[in-house]
XYZ file of N, CA, C and O in Angstrom:
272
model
N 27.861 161.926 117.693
C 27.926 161.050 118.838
C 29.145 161.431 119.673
O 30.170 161.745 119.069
N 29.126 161.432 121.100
C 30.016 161.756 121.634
C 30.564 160.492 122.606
O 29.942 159.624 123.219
N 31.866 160.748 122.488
C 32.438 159.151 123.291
C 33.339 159.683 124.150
O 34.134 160.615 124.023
N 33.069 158.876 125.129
C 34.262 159.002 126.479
C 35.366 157.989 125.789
O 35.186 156.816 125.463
N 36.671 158.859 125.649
C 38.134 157.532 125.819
C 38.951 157.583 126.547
O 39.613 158.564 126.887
N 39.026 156.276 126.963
C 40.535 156.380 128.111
C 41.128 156.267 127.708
O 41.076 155.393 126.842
N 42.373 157.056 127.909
C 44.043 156.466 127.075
C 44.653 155.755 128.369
O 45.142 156.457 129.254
N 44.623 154.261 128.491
C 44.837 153.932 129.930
C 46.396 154.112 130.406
O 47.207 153.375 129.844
N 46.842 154.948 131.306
C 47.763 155.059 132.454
C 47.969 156.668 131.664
O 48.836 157.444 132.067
N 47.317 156.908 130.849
C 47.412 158.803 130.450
C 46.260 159.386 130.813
O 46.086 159.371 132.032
N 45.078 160.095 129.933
C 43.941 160.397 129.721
C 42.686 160.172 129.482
O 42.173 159.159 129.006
N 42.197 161.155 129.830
C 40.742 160.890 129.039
C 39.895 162.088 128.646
O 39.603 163.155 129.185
N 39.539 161.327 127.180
C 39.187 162.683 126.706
C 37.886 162.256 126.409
O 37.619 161.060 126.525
N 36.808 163.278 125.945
C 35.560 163.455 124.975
C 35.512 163.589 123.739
O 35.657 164.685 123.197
N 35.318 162.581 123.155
C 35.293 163.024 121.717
C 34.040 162.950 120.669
O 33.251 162.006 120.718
N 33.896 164.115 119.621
C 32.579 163.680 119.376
C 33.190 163.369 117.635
O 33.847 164.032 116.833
N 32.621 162.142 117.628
C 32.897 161.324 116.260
C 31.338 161.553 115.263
O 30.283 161.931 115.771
N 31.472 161.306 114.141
C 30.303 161.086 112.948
C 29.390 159.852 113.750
O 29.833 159.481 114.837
N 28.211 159.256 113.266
C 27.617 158.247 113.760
C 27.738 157.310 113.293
O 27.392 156.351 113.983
N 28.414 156.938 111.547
C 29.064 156.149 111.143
C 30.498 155.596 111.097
O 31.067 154.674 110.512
N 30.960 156.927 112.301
C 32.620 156.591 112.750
C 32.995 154.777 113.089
O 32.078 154.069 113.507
N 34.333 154.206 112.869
C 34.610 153.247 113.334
C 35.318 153.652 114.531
O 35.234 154.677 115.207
N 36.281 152.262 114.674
C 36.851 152.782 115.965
C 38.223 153.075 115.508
O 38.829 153.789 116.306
N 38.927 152.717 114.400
C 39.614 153.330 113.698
C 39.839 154.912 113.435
O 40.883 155.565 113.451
N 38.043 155.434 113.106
C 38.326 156.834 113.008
C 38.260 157.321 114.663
O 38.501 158.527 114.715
N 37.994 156.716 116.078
C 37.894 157.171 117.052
C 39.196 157.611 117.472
O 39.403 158.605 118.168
N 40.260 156.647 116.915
C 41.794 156.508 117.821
C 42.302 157.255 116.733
O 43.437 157.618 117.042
N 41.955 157.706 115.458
C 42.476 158.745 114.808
C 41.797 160.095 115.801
O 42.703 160.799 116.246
N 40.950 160.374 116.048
C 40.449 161.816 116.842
C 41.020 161.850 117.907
O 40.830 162.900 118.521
N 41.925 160.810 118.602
C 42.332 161.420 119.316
C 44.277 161.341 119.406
O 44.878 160.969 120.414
N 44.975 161.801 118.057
C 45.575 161.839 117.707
C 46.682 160.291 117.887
O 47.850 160.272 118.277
N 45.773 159.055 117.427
C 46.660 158.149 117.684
C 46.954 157.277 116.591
O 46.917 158.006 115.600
N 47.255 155.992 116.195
C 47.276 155.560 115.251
C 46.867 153.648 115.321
O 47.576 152.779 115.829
N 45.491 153.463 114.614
C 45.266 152.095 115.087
C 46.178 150.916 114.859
O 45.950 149.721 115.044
N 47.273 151.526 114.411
C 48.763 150.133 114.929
C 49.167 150.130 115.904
O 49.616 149.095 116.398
N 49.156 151.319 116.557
C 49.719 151.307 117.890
C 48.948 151.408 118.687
O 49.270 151.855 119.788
N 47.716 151.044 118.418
C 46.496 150.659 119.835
C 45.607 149.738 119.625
O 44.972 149.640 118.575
N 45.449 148.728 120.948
C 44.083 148.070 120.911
C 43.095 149.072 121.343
O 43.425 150.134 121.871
N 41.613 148.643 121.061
C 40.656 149.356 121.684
C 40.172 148.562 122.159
O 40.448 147.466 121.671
N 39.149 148.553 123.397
C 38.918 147.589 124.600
C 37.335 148.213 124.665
O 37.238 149.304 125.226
N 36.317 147.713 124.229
C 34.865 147.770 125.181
C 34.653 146.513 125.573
O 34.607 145.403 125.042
N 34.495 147.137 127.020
C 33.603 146.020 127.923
C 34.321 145.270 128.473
O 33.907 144.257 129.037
N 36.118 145.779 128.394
C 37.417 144.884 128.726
C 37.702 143.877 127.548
O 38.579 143.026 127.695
N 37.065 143.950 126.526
C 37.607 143.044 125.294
C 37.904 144.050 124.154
O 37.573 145.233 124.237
N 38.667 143.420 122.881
C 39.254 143.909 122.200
C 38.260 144.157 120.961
O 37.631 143.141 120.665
N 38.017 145.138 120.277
C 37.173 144.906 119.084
C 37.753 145.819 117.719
O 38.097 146.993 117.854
N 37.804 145.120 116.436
C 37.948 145.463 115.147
C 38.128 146.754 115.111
O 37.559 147.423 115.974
N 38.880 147.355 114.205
C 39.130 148.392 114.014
C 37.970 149.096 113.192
O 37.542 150.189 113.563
N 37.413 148.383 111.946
C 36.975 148.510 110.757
C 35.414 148.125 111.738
O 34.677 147.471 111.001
N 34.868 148.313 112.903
C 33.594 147.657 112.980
C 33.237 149.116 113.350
O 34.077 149.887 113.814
N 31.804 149.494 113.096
C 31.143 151.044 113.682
C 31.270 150.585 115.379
O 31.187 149.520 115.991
N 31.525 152.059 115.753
C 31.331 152.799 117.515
C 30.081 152.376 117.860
O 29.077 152.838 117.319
N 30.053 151.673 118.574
C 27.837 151.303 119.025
C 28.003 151.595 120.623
O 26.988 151.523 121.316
N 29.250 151.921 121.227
C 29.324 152.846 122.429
C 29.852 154.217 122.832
O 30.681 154.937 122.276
N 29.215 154.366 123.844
C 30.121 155.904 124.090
C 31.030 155.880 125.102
O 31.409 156.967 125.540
N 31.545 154.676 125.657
C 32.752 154.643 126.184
C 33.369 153.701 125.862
O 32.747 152.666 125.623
N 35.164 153.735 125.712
C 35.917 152.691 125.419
C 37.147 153.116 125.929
O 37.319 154.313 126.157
N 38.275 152.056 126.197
C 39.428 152.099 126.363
C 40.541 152.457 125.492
O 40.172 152.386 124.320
N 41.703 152.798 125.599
C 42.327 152.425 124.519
C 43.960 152.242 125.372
O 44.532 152.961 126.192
N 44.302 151.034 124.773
C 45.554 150.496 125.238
C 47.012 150.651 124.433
O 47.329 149.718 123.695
N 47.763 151.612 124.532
C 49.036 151.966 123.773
C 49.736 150.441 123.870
O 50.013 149.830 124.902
N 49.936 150.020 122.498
C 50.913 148.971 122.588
C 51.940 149.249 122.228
O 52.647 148.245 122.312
N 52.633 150.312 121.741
C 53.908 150.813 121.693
C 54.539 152.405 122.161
O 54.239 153.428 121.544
N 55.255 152.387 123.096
C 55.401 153.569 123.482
C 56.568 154.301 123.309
O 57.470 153.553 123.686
N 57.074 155.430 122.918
C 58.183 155.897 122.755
C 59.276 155.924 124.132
O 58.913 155.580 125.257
N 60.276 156.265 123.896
C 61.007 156.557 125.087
C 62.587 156.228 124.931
O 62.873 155.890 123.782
N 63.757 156.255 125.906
C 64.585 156.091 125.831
C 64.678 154.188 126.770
O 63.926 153.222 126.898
N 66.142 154.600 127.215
C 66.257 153.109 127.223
C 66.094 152.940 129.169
O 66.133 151.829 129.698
């Protein structure tokens, strides 16, 4: 299955996940980590641990590196 993700105010990439991927393993493919992101379909937030049943989603960095 292939999914459109936004990394919102960065990228967007294509990614093609298993068909039993969650969205957990989605924000792992695209080198992130599901503590440090919500994922957003449809503008709402959904489970980490629930299967991908779209091919597009958001993803919202809630922690970002940087200086001060």
């Amino acid at each position: 299955m292939d999914v459109s993700v936004e990394i919102v105010g960065e990228e967007r990439r294509e990614v093609a996940i298993s068909d039993d991927a969650t969205y957990a393993d989605l924000v792992s493919a695209v080198d992130l980590s599901p503590h440090e992101v919500s994922v957003l379909v449809d503008g709402r937030p959904v489970p980490e641990d629930q299967p991908v049943e779209t091919d597009r989603v958001k993803v919202l960095r809630l922690i970002k590196g940087g200086g001060r």
